[in-house]
Each structure stands twice: as structure tokens, then as C-alpha cells.
Amino acid sequence: MSVTDPPRAVADRFFAALERADWLAAVAECDGDGLTEFRDRSLAVLAAHRQFVANPPSGSGGAVLDRDMTAAAFAQVGDTPMYGFRSPHTLAEAAALPGPVFLSHYLAALDEVYGEVSTPRRVVGVVQENDALAHVLYRRDDAARRKRGRLGRGQGPPPSWVVTVLTLRERDGDWRALLDREIVSDSLDFIQSFLAPEWSEDQSAAG
């Protein structure tokens, strides 16, 4: 079995798709299992958060996000609007999406808020760990993002010598990117913000 494209070529296509905001093309370069896991983890957080808000426990403790309760939570809160997604509109509809489509909606929402997902990225090297794992080192061009008026998530730009790693895994002859936290913010606050009505107000104002 021969591998079709080397890790560098896959990473270049992935970053180019992100830069032009072609979300479906970007996720096509990602590992399918990772996309499904990301969708399930995000929806578990949303469902548990919505259930907690609707039925807060007694006492002063915070929310406990129990992913084992996801099925029960969806049965009760599946019709909750997801204002952060232009489509679909509810948790239940989001749960029915394939992992790649879910992530494409997520990336669009994340970039709409912070403008970081579509920031240009430059590959500086590749480390081949073994036949099934490679690491692409890259830097994000935050100066280009700021020129477009996108402020990012509040943290200043990293030192010029800092690199970020995109890991790729080979499976069935193809290299696929694994989700990178620099690109996909999986912070609890951002994921929960999808349920905030302010999303729809902002989109109406933008339209």
C-alpha cells in the first residue's frame, strides 16, 4: 500500500483551506474519528450545561458536566436553539450532523467571533516520528490577522520563535490532520456561548 500525499502536502492544503475560509475543504483533511469525537464531546458539554441551567442543583457548587448523561440530557433539551450555528438550529439537529459538517459549522462560528481560524499559517518543518505519525511545525501570521481588523481571543502574539505543532496520522494510505487546539478552541466558555441569544442578535445586525 502506498501513501498518496506526504504530511507536508496535507498540512499545506489544510492551512490553505482555512485561510480562504473553505471549512468543508479544511475538515476533509482531518482524521474522521477525531471529528466525531469532537462533535460528541462538544454536544455533551452543551446538553449538560443546558440541563444544569434549566435545573440547577441546590447548594453553591458549580455545574458538573457528566458525559454519561448525554442521552438523557438530549431527550430533555434537544430542542434547545443553537444560536451560534447558522444551521442547524437545535441541539438535536446538531447531534444528527456528521462529524465533518459539525466541525465546519463550528469553525465558521469561531472565525466569525475571533478571526483566528482563517489566519495565514506558515510551515517551518516536518518531523516524521514513524510510519503512522508525523508532526508539522508552523507559525501563525497574527500580523496579517490584525491588518484585517480581527482582534483574536485577547492574548498577545507569541514570541517570534514559538512554533505550533499539527500532528498527522496515516491511515489506509492517507495522512490526516488531528484536531489542533490552536485552531479549534474547545474552551468551555466558547462552546457554551453557542446557546446565547446574543448570537442571533449579532447576526441580524451584521445582515
CSV table of C-alpha atoms in Angstrom, one decimal:
chain,number,residue,atom,x,y,z
A,1,MET,CA,0.0,0.0,0.0
A,2,SER,CA,1.4,3.4,-1.0
A,3,VAL,CA,0.6,6.7,0.8
A,4,THR,CA,-0.9,9.2,-1.6
A,5,ASP,CA,0.5,12.6,-0.3
A,6,PRO,CA,3.2,13.3,2.3
A,7,PRO,CA,2.3,15.1,5.6
A,8,ARG,CA,3.6,18.5,4.4
A,9,ALA,CA,1.3,18.5,1.3
A,10,VAL,CA,-1.7,17.6,3.5
A,11,ALA,CA,-0.8,20.3,6.0
A,12,ASP,CA,-0.4,22.9,3.2
A,13,ARG,CA,-3.8,22.1,1.8
A,14,PHE,CA,-5.4,22.2,5.3
A,15,PHE,CA,-3.9,25.6,6.1
A,16,ALA,CA,-4.8,27.0,2.6
A,17,ALA,CA,-8.4,25.9,3.1
A,18,LEU,CA,-8.6,27.5,6.5
A,19,GLU,CA,-7.1,30.8,5.1
A,20,ARG,CA,-9.8,31.0,2.4
A,21,ALA,CA,-12.5,30.0,4.9
A,22,ASP,CA,-13.4,26.9,3.0
A,23,TRP,CA,-14.4,24.9,6.1
A,24,LEU,CA,-15.6,21.8,4.3
A,25,ALA,CA,-12.3,21.5,2.4
A,26,ALA,CA,-10.4,22.0,5.6
A,27,VAL,CA,-12.2,19.3,7.5
A,28,ALA,CA,-11.7,16.9,4.6
A,29,GLU,CA,-8.0,16.9,5.5
A,30,CYS,CA,-8.8,15.9,9.1
A,31,ASP,CA,-9.0,12.5,10.8
A,32,GLY,CA,-12.6,11.3,10.7
A,33,ASP,CA,-12.5,9.6,14.2
A,34,GLY,CA,-11.3,12.9,15.7
A,35,LEU,CA,-14.1,14.9,14.1
A,36,THR,CA,-16.7,12.5,15.6
A,37,GLU,CA,-15.1,12.6,19.0
A,38,PHE,CA,-15.0,16.5,18.9
A,39,ARG,CA,-18.7,16.6,17.9
A,40,ASP,CA,-19.8,14.2,20.7
A,41,ARG,CA,-17.7,16.0,23.3
A,42,SER,CA,-19.0,19.4,22.4
A,43,LEU,CA,-22.6,18.3,22.3
A,44,ALA,CA,-22.2,16.6,25.7
A,45,VAL,CA,-21.0,19.8,27.2
A,46,LEU,CA,-23.8,21.8,25.6
A,47,ALA,CA,-26.5,19.3,26.7
A,48,ALA,CA,-25.2,19.1,30.2
A,49,HIS,CA,-24.8,22.8,30.5
A,50,ARG,CA,-28.4,23.4,29.3
A,51,GLN,CA,-29.8,20.8,31.7
A,52,PHE,CA,-27.9,22.4,34.6
A,53,VAL,CA,-29.2,25.9,33.7
A,54,ALA,CA,-32.8,24.5,33.5
A,55,ASN,CA,-32.5,22.5,36.7
A,56,PRO,CA,-29.7,23.9,38.9
A,57,PRO,CA,-28.7,21.7,41.8
A,58,SER,CA,-29.2,23.0,45.3
A,59,GLY,CA,-26.2,24.5,47.1
A,60,SER,CA,-23.4,26.7,45.9
A,61,GLY,CA,-21.5,24.2,43.8
A,62,GLY,CA,-21.0,24.7,40.1
A,63,ALA,CA,-22.1,22.6,37.2
A,64,VAL,CA,-20.7,19.1,36.9
A,65,LEU,CA,-20.6,18.0,33.2
A,66,ASP,CA,-21.3,14.3,33.2
A,67,ARG,CA,-20.9,13.0,29.7
A,68,ASP,CA,-22.6,9.7,30.7
A,69,MET,CA,-25.9,11.6,31.0
A,70,THR,CA,-25.8,12.9,27.4
A,71,ALA,CA,-28.6,10.6,26.0
A,72,ALA,CA,-30.9,11.6,28.9
A,73,ALA,CA,-30.0,15.3,28.5
A,74,PHE,CA,-30.7,15.3,24.8
A,75,ALA,CA,-34.1,13.7,25.4
A,76,GLN,CA,-35.0,16.8,27.6
A,77,VAL,CA,-33.2,19.6,25.9
A,78,GLY,CA,-32.8,18.5,22.3
A,79,ASP,CA,-35.0,21.4,21.1
A,80,THR,CA,-32.7,24.0,22.6
A,81,PRO,CA,-31.7,26.6,20.0
A,82,MET,CA,-28.0,26.8,19.0
A,83,TYR,CA,-27.7,30.4,18.1
A,84,GLY,CA,-24.0,30.1,17.3
A,85,PHE,CA,-24.8,27.8,14.3
A,86,ARG,CA,-26.4,29.5,11.3
A,87,SER,CA,-27.7,26.0,10.5
A,88,PRO,CA,-28.8,23.7,12.2
A,89,HIS,CA,-30.8,25.5,14.8
A,90,THR,CA,-31.2,23.0,17.7
A,91,LEU,CA,-29.0,20.6,19.7
A,92,ALA,CA,-30.9,17.6,18.3
A,93,GLU,CA,-30.2,18.8,14.7
A,94,ALA,CA,-26.6,19.3,15.5
A,95,ALA,CA,-26.3,15.8,17.0
A,96,ALA,CA,-27.6,14.4,13.7
A,97,LEU,CA,-24.8,16.1,11.7
A,98,PRO,CA,-21.8,14.0,10.6
A,99,GLY,CA,-18.6,15.0,12.4
A,100,PRO,CA,-17.1,16.9,9.4
A,101,VAL,CA,-20.2,19.0,8.9
A,102,PHE,CA,-20.5,19.8,12.6
A,103,LEU,CA,-16.8,21.0,12.6
A,104,SER,CA,-17.3,23.1,9.5
A,105,HIS,CA,-20.2,25.0,11.3
A,106,TYR,CA,-18.0,25.2,14.4
A,107,LEU,CA,-15.0,26.7,12.6
A,108,ALA,CA,-17.3,29.2,10.8
A,109,ALA,CA,-18.7,30.4,14.2
A,110,LEU,CA,-15.2,30.5,15.8
A,111,ASP,CA,-13.8,32.5,12.9
A,112,GLU,CA,-16.8,34.9,12.9
A,113,VAL,CA,-16.1,35.8,16.5
A,114,TYR,CA,-12.3,35.9,16.7
A,115,GLY,CA,-11.0,35.8,13.1
A,116,GLU,CA,-8.2,33.4,14.1
A,117,VAL,CA,-9.2,30.3,12.2
A,118,SER,CA,-8.6,31.9,8.8
A,119,THR,CA,-5.3,33.4,9.9
A,120,PRO,CA,-2.4,32.6,7.5
A,121,ARG,CA,0.0,29.9,8.7
A,122,ARG,CA,3.5,29.1,7.5
A,123,VAL,CA,5.0,25.6,7.8
A,124,VAL,CA,8.6,25.7,9.1
A,125,GLY,CA,9.4,22.0,9.3
A,126,VAL,CA,8.2,18.4,9.5
A,127,VAL,CA,9.2,15.7,12.0
A,128,GLN,CA,8.4,12.1,10.9
A,129,GLU,CA,8.0,10.2,14.1
A,130,ASN,CA,7.2,6.8,12.5
A,131,ASP,CA,5.3,5.4,9.5
A,132,ALA,CA,2.0,6.4,11.0
A,133,LEU,CA,2.7,9.6,12.8
A,134,ALA,CA,4.1,13.0,11.7
A,135,HIS,CA,4.3,16.4,13.2
A,136,VAL,CA,4.2,19.6,11.1
A,137,LEU,CA,5.7,22.7,12.8
A,138,TYR,CA,4.2,26.0,11.8
A,139,ARG,CA,3.7,29.7,12.8
A,140,ARG,CA,0.6,31.7,12.7
A,141,ASP,CA,0.7,35.2,11.0
A,142,ASP,CA,-1.0,37.3,13.6
A,143,ALA,CA,0.1,40.5,11.9
A,144,ALA,CA,-1.9,39.6,8.9
A,145,ARG,CA,-5.0,38.9,11.0
A,146,ARG,CA,-4.7,42.3,12.8
A,147,LYS,CA,-4.4,44.1,9.5
A,148,ARG,CA,-7.8,42.6,8.7
A,149,GLY,CA,-9.2,44.1,11.9
A,150,ARG,CA,-9.6,40.8,13.7
A,151,LEU,CA,-8.5,41.0,17.3
A,152,GLY,CA,-8.3,37.4,18.3
A,153,ARG,CA,-9.0,35.9,21.7
A,154,GLY,CA,-7.3,38.6,23.8
A,155,GLN,CA,-3.9,37.1,24.2
A,156,GLY,CA,-1.0,38.9,22.6
A,157,PRO,CA,1.0,37.4,19.8
A,158,PRO,CA,3.5,34.7,20.8
A,159,PRO,CA,7.3,35.4,20.5
A,160,SER,CA,8.6,35.1,17.0
A,161,TRP,CA,10.5,31.9,17.8
A,162,VAL,CA,7.4,30.0,19.0
A,163,VAL,CA,6.1,27.2,16.8
A,164,THR,CA,2.9,25.2,17.0
A,165,VAL,CA,2.6,21.5,16.1
A,166,LEU,CA,0.0,20.0,13.8
A,167,THR,CA,0.0,16.2,14.2
A,168,LEU,CA,-1.0,14.0,11.3
A,169,ARG,CA,-1.8,10.3,11.4
A,170,GLU,CA,-1.6,7.9,8.5
A,171,ARG,CA,-4.5,5.5,8.0
A,172,ASP,CA,-5.3,3.3,5.0
A,173,GLY,CA,-2.7,5.1,2.8
A,174,ASP,CA,-3.8,8.7,3.6
A,175,TRP,CA,-2.4,11.2,6.0
A,176,ARG,CA,-5.0,13.1,8.0
A,177,ALA,CA,-4.6,16.0,10.4
A,178,LEU,CA,-5.6,15.6,14.1
A,179,LEU,CA,-7.5,18.5,15.7
A,180,ASP,CA,-5.2,21.2,17.0
A,181,ARG,CA,-6.2,23.3,19.9
A,182,GLU,CA,-4.5,26.4,18.4
A,183,ILE,CA,-7.0,26.1,15.6
A,184,VAL,CA,-10.1,24.6,17.3
A,185,SER,CA,-10.7,26.4,20.6
A,186,ASP,CA,-12.6,23.8,22.7
A,187,SER,CA,-12.8,26.1,25.7
A,188,LEU,CA,-15.9,25.6,27.8
A,189,ASP,CA,-16.9,29.3,27.7
A,190,PHE,CA,-16.9,29.4,23.9
A,191,ILE,CA,-18.8,26.2,23.4
A,192,GLN,CA,-21.4,27.3,25.9
A,193,SER,CA,-21.8,30.6,24.1
A,194,PHE,CA,-23.5,28.8,21.2
A,195,LEU,CA,-26.6,28.7,23.4
A,196,ALA,CA,-26.6,32.5,23.9
A,197,PRO,CA,-29.3,34.5,22.2
A,198,GLU,CA,-26.8,37.3,21.6
A,199,TRP,CA,-25.5,35.3,18.6
A,200,SER,CA,-28.8,35.7,16.7
A,201,GLU,CA,-28.9,39.5,17.6
A,202,ASP,CA,-25.3,39.9,16.3
A,203,GLN,CA,-26.1,38.1,13.1
A,204,SER,CA,-29.2,40.2,12.5
A,205,ALA,CA,-27.2,43.4,13.0
A,206,ALA,CA,-24.5,42.1,10.6
A,207,GLY,CA,-27.1,41.3,8.0
